[in-house]
GROMACS .gro file of C-alpha atoms in nm:
model
  196
    1UNK     CA    1   2.112   1.925  -1.528
    2UNK     CA    2   2.457   2.000  -1.400
    3UNK     CA    3   2.361   2.357  -1.315
    4UNK     CA    4   2.078   2.241  -1.091
    5UNK     CA    5   2.231   2.155  -0.750
    6UNK     CA    6   1.903   1.987  -0.645
    7UNK     CA    7   1.891   1.752  -0.947
    8UNK     CA    8   1.765   1.393  -0.907
    9UNK     CA    9   1.971   1.289  -1.212
   10UNK     CA   10   2.223   1.031  -1.080
   11UNK     CA   11   2.497   1.129  -1.325
   12UNK     CA   12   2.459   1.498  -1.260
   13UNK     CA   13   2.475   1.426  -0.885
   14UNK     CA   14   2.806   1.234  -0.943
   15UNK     CA   15   2.950   1.535  -1.131
   16UNK     CA   16   2.845   1.768  -0.840
   17UNK     CA   17   3.004   1.533  -0.583
   18UNK     CA   18   3.341   1.512  -0.776
   19UNK     CA   19   3.336   1.884  -0.835
   20UNK     CA   20   3.295   1.954  -0.460
   21UNK     CA   21   3.559   1.698  -0.361
   22UNK     CA   22   3.812   1.866  -0.598
   23UNK     CA   23   3.707   2.212  -0.479
   24UNK     CA   24   3.762   2.106  -0.119
   25UNK     CA   25   4.127   2.026  -0.215
   26UNK     CA   26   4.163   2.371  -0.379
   27UNK     CA   27   4.160   2.218  -0.736
   28UNK     CA   28   4.017   2.463  -0.983
   29UNK     CA   29   3.768   2.294  -1.210
   30UNK     CA   30   3.619   2.457  -1.518
   31UNK     CA   31   3.321   2.281  -1.675
   32UNK     CA   32   3.293   2.368  -2.038
   33UNK     CA   33   3.009   2.266  -2.267
   34UNK     CA   34   3.137   2.151  -2.602
   35UNK     CA   35   2.849   2.167  -2.849
   36UNK     CA   36   2.995   1.950  -3.123
   37UNK     CA   37   3.268   1.714  -3.216
   38UNK     CA   38   3.392   1.910  -3.518
   39UNK     CA   39   3.746   1.814  -3.628
   40UNK     CA   40   3.775   1.489  -3.435
   41UNK     CA   41   3.756   1.206  -3.691
   42UNK     CA   42   3.623   0.932  -3.457
   43UNK     CA   43   3.356   1.165  -3.322
   44UNK     CA   44   3.258   1.272  -3.673
   45UNK     CA   45   3.212   0.906  -3.773
   46UNK     CA   46   2.996   0.853  -3.465
   47UNK     CA   47   2.787   1.158  -3.548
   48UNK     CA   48   2.730   1.034  -3.906
   49UNK     CA   49   2.636   0.689  -3.782
   50UNK     CA   50   2.393   0.844  -3.531
   51UNK     CA   51   2.234   1.053  -3.806
   52UNK     CA   52   2.205   0.750  -4.034
   53UNK     CA   53   2.034   0.549  -3.757
   54UNK     CA   54   1.755   0.812  -3.748
   55UNK     CA   55   1.637   0.682  -4.092
   56UNK     CA   56   1.636   0.315  -3.977
   57UNK     CA   57   1.339   0.143  -3.825
   58UNK     CA   58   1.495   0.066  -3.485
   59UNK     CA   59   1.342   0.052  -3.147
   60UNK     CA   60   1.541   0.232  -2.885
   61UNK     CA   61   1.541   0.211  -2.511
   62UNK     CA   62   1.612   0.508  -2.304
   63UNK     CA   63   1.858   0.481  -2.021
   64UNK     CA   64   1.661   0.452  -1.699
   65UNK     CA   65   1.774   0.676  -1.411
   66UNK     CA   66   1.773   0.518  -1.065
   67UNK     CA   67   1.463   0.729  -0.968
   68UNK     CA   68   1.271   0.589  -1.270
   69UNK     CA   69   1.378   0.238  -1.180
   70UNK     CA   70   1.284   0.288  -0.815
   71UNK     CA   71   0.940   0.413  -0.909
   72UNK     CA   72   0.890   0.132  -1.160
   73UNK     CA   73   0.998  -0.130  -0.908
   74UNK     CA   74   0.768   0.011  -0.644
   75UNK     CA   75   0.471   0.002  -0.880
   76UNK     CA   76   0.553  -0.352  -0.981
   77UNK     CA   77   0.578  -0.471  -0.614
   78UNK     CA   78   0.254  -0.298  -0.520
   79UNK     CA   79   0.074  -0.445  -0.824
   80UNK     CA   80   0.190  -0.798  -0.744
   81UNK     CA   81   0.105  -0.762  -0.373
   82UNK     CA   82  -0.242  -0.629  -0.464
   83UNK     CA   83  -0.296  -0.913  -0.704
   84UNK     CA   84  -0.196  -1.175  -0.437
   85UNK     CA   85  -0.419  -0.986  -0.182
   86UNK     CA   86  -0.719  -0.983  -0.421
   87UNK     CA   87  -0.700  -1.360  -0.464
   88UNK     CA   88  -0.626  -1.445  -0.106
   89UNK     CA   89  -0.894  -1.614   0.093
   90UNK     CA   90  -0.896  -1.408   0.413
   91UNK     CA   91  -1.165  -1.228   0.608
   92UNK     CA   92  -0.963  -0.910   0.605
   93UNK     CA   93  -0.942  -0.905   0.221
   94UNK     CA   94  -1.322  -0.911   0.216
   95UNK     CA   95  -1.341  -0.605   0.436
   96UNK     CA   96  -1.030  -0.424   0.299
   97UNK     CA   97  -1.007  -0.501  -0.075
   98UNK     CA   98  -0.693  -0.298  -0.129
   99UNK     CA   99  -0.345  -0.335   0.033
  100UNK     CA  100  -0.341   0.033   0.104
  101UNK     CA  101  -0.404   0.089   0.472
  102UNK     CA  102  -0.724   0.239   0.585
  103UNK     CA  103  -0.712   0.478   0.873
  104UNK     CA  104  -0.927   0.397   1.168
  105UNK     CA  105  -1.079   0.688   1.357
  106UNK     CA  106  -0.891   0.806   1.662
  107UNK     CA  107  -0.981   0.551   1.930
  108UNK     CA  108  -0.834   0.406   2.244
  109UNK     CA  109  -0.624   0.089   2.215
  110UNK     CA  110  -0.902  -0.148   2.321
  111UNK     CA  111  -1.143  -0.023   2.058
  112UNK     CA  112  -0.874  -0.032   1.788
  113UNK     CA  113  -0.793  -0.396   1.884
  114UNK     CA  114  -1.161  -0.484   1.870
  115UNK     CA  115  -1.212  -0.340   1.526
  116UNK     CA  116  -0.893  -0.506   1.394
  117UNK     CA  117  -1.013  -0.842   1.530
  118UNK     CA  118  -1.352  -0.799   1.375
  119UNK     CA  119  -1.194  -0.706   1.039
  120UNK     CA  120  -0.979  -1.023   1.034
  121UNK     CA  121  -1.275  -1.234   1.155
  122UNK     CA  122  -1.091  -1.374   1.460
  123UNK     CA  123  -1.226  -1.288   1.806
  124UNK     CA  124  -1.213  -1.462   2.138
  125UNK     CA  125  -1.589  -1.522   2.109
  126UNK     CA  126  -1.563  -1.685   1.764
  127UNK     CA  127  -1.220  -1.849   1.786
  128UNK     CA  128  -1.141  -1.890   2.157
  129UNK     CA  129  -1.241  -2.252   2.130
  130UNK     CA  130  -0.918  -2.328   1.940
  131UNK     CA  131  -0.718  -2.241   2.250
  132UNK     CA  132  -0.935  -2.458   2.475
  133UNK     CA  133  -0.958  -2.768   2.244
  134UNK     CA  134  -1.333  -2.739   2.224
  135UNK     CA  135  -1.600  -2.751   1.952
  136UNK     CA  136  -1.673  -2.439   1.747
  137UNK     CA  137  -1.932  -2.218   1.917
  138UNK     CA  138  -2.288  -2.174   1.803
  139UNK     CA  139  -2.509  -1.875   1.836
  140UNK     CA  140  -2.833  -1.881   2.044
  141UNK     CA  141  -3.017  -1.903   1.708
  142UNK     CA  142  -2.829  -2.237   1.648
  143UNK     CA  143  -2.612  -2.100   1.365
  144UNK     CA  144  -2.226  -2.131   1.378
  145UNK     CA  145  -2.089  -1.818   1.549
  146UNK     CA  146  -1.883  -1.587   1.329
  147UNK     CA  147  -1.817  -1.213   1.307
  148UNK     CA  148  -2.028  -1.202   0.992
  149UNK     CA  149  -2.310  -1.385   1.167
  150UNK     CA  150  -2.346  -1.163   1.473
  151UNK     CA  151  -2.274  -0.834   1.291
  152UNK     CA  152  -2.501  -0.893   0.992
  153UNK     CA  153  -2.702  -1.219   0.987
  154UNK     CA  154  -2.831  -1.324   1.331
  155UNK     CA  155  -3.209  -1.279   1.347
  156UNK     CA  156  -3.193  -1.237   1.731
  157UNK     CA  157  -2.980  -0.921   1.678
  158UNK     CA  158  -3.182  -0.765   1.400
  159UNK     CA  159  -3.354  -0.500   1.620
  160UNK     CA  160  -3.031  -0.383   1.781
  161UNK     CA  161  -2.848  -0.383   1.442
  162UNK     CA  162  -3.122  -0.167   1.304
  163UNK     CA  163  -3.090   0.072   1.594
  164UNK     CA  164  -2.722   0.130   1.504
  165UNK     CA  165  -2.773   0.107   1.125
  166UNK     CA  166  -2.525  -0.178   1.079
  167UNK     CA  167  -2.536  -0.523   0.918
  168UNK     CA  168  -2.610  -0.440   0.555
  169UNK     CA  169  -2.249  -0.390   0.442
  170UNK     CA  170  -1.981  -0.542   0.665
  171UNK     CA  171  -1.708  -0.363   0.466
  172UNK     CA  172  -1.862  -0.023   0.532
  173UNK     CA  173  -1.945  -0.106   0.889
  174UNK     CA  174  -1.584  -0.186   0.969
  175UNK     CA  175  -1.431   0.095   0.763
  176UNK     CA  176  -1.626   0.415   0.793
  177UNK     CA  177  -1.562   0.610   1.115
  178UNK     CA  178  -1.936   0.667   1.201
  179UNK     CA  179  -2.015   0.305   1.135
  180UNK     CA  180  -1.721   0.185   1.345
  181UNK     CA  181  -1.864   0.381   1.639
  182UNK     CA  182  -2.200   0.222   1.571
  183UNK     CA  183  -2.044  -0.125   1.574
  184UNK     CA  184  -1.869  -0.060   1.902
  185UNK     CA  185  -2.206   0.062   2.053
  186UNK     CA  186  -2.376  -0.249   1.913
  187UNK     CA  187  -2.123  -0.472   2.078
  188UNK     CA  188  -2.170  -0.296   2.415
  189UNK     CA  189  -2.553  -0.326   2.385
  190UNK     CA  190  -2.528  -0.699   2.302
  191UNK     CA  191  -2.272  -0.767   2.576
  192UNK     CA  192  -2.022  -0.888   2.317
  193UNK     CA  193  -1.781  -0.594   2.364
  194UNK     CA  194  -1.565  -0.768   2.632
  195UNK     CA  195  -1.555  -1.099   2.443
  196UNK     CA  196  -1.397  -0.977   2.125
   0.00000   0.00000   0.00000
């Protein structure tokens, strides 16, 4: 580990750092490997105790290096975050079941904003009433207006949804690049595009 100048081992990195600091001050350092503790009574006792412990039924824990701890901590945080996300009651968690980001196709800012709003279920058309202190909106078919309703349930939009092959799986419609383009075209055809 000490020979490898690119090691990720924290202790070996420290040895390298100290070695270079001393070398910069023209201090000659010889690193010598000592394969045993022969002749040093305290070390020989430690060696015997270590050998005896091999026959004991003990559980041992290895020293964790900072890279191992970092990786373990990251996995733990992601796991807890994913668990909280999975049990959250949000529209976005229905569309995006994992916390890992999904890449949208390359689009202009307006289209990106529209798709993001649809994914969280909050659009000007469906939630604008909150800013104007009005009652929630209803669709022309007399159902409460929601993203899910106009993208997948409204009977008045069935023909146009069929034309663009959307409405069967909202998660797919708002995640797959081809489906996203179809959703945007659907919104243009239904005159909803500028109200999202």
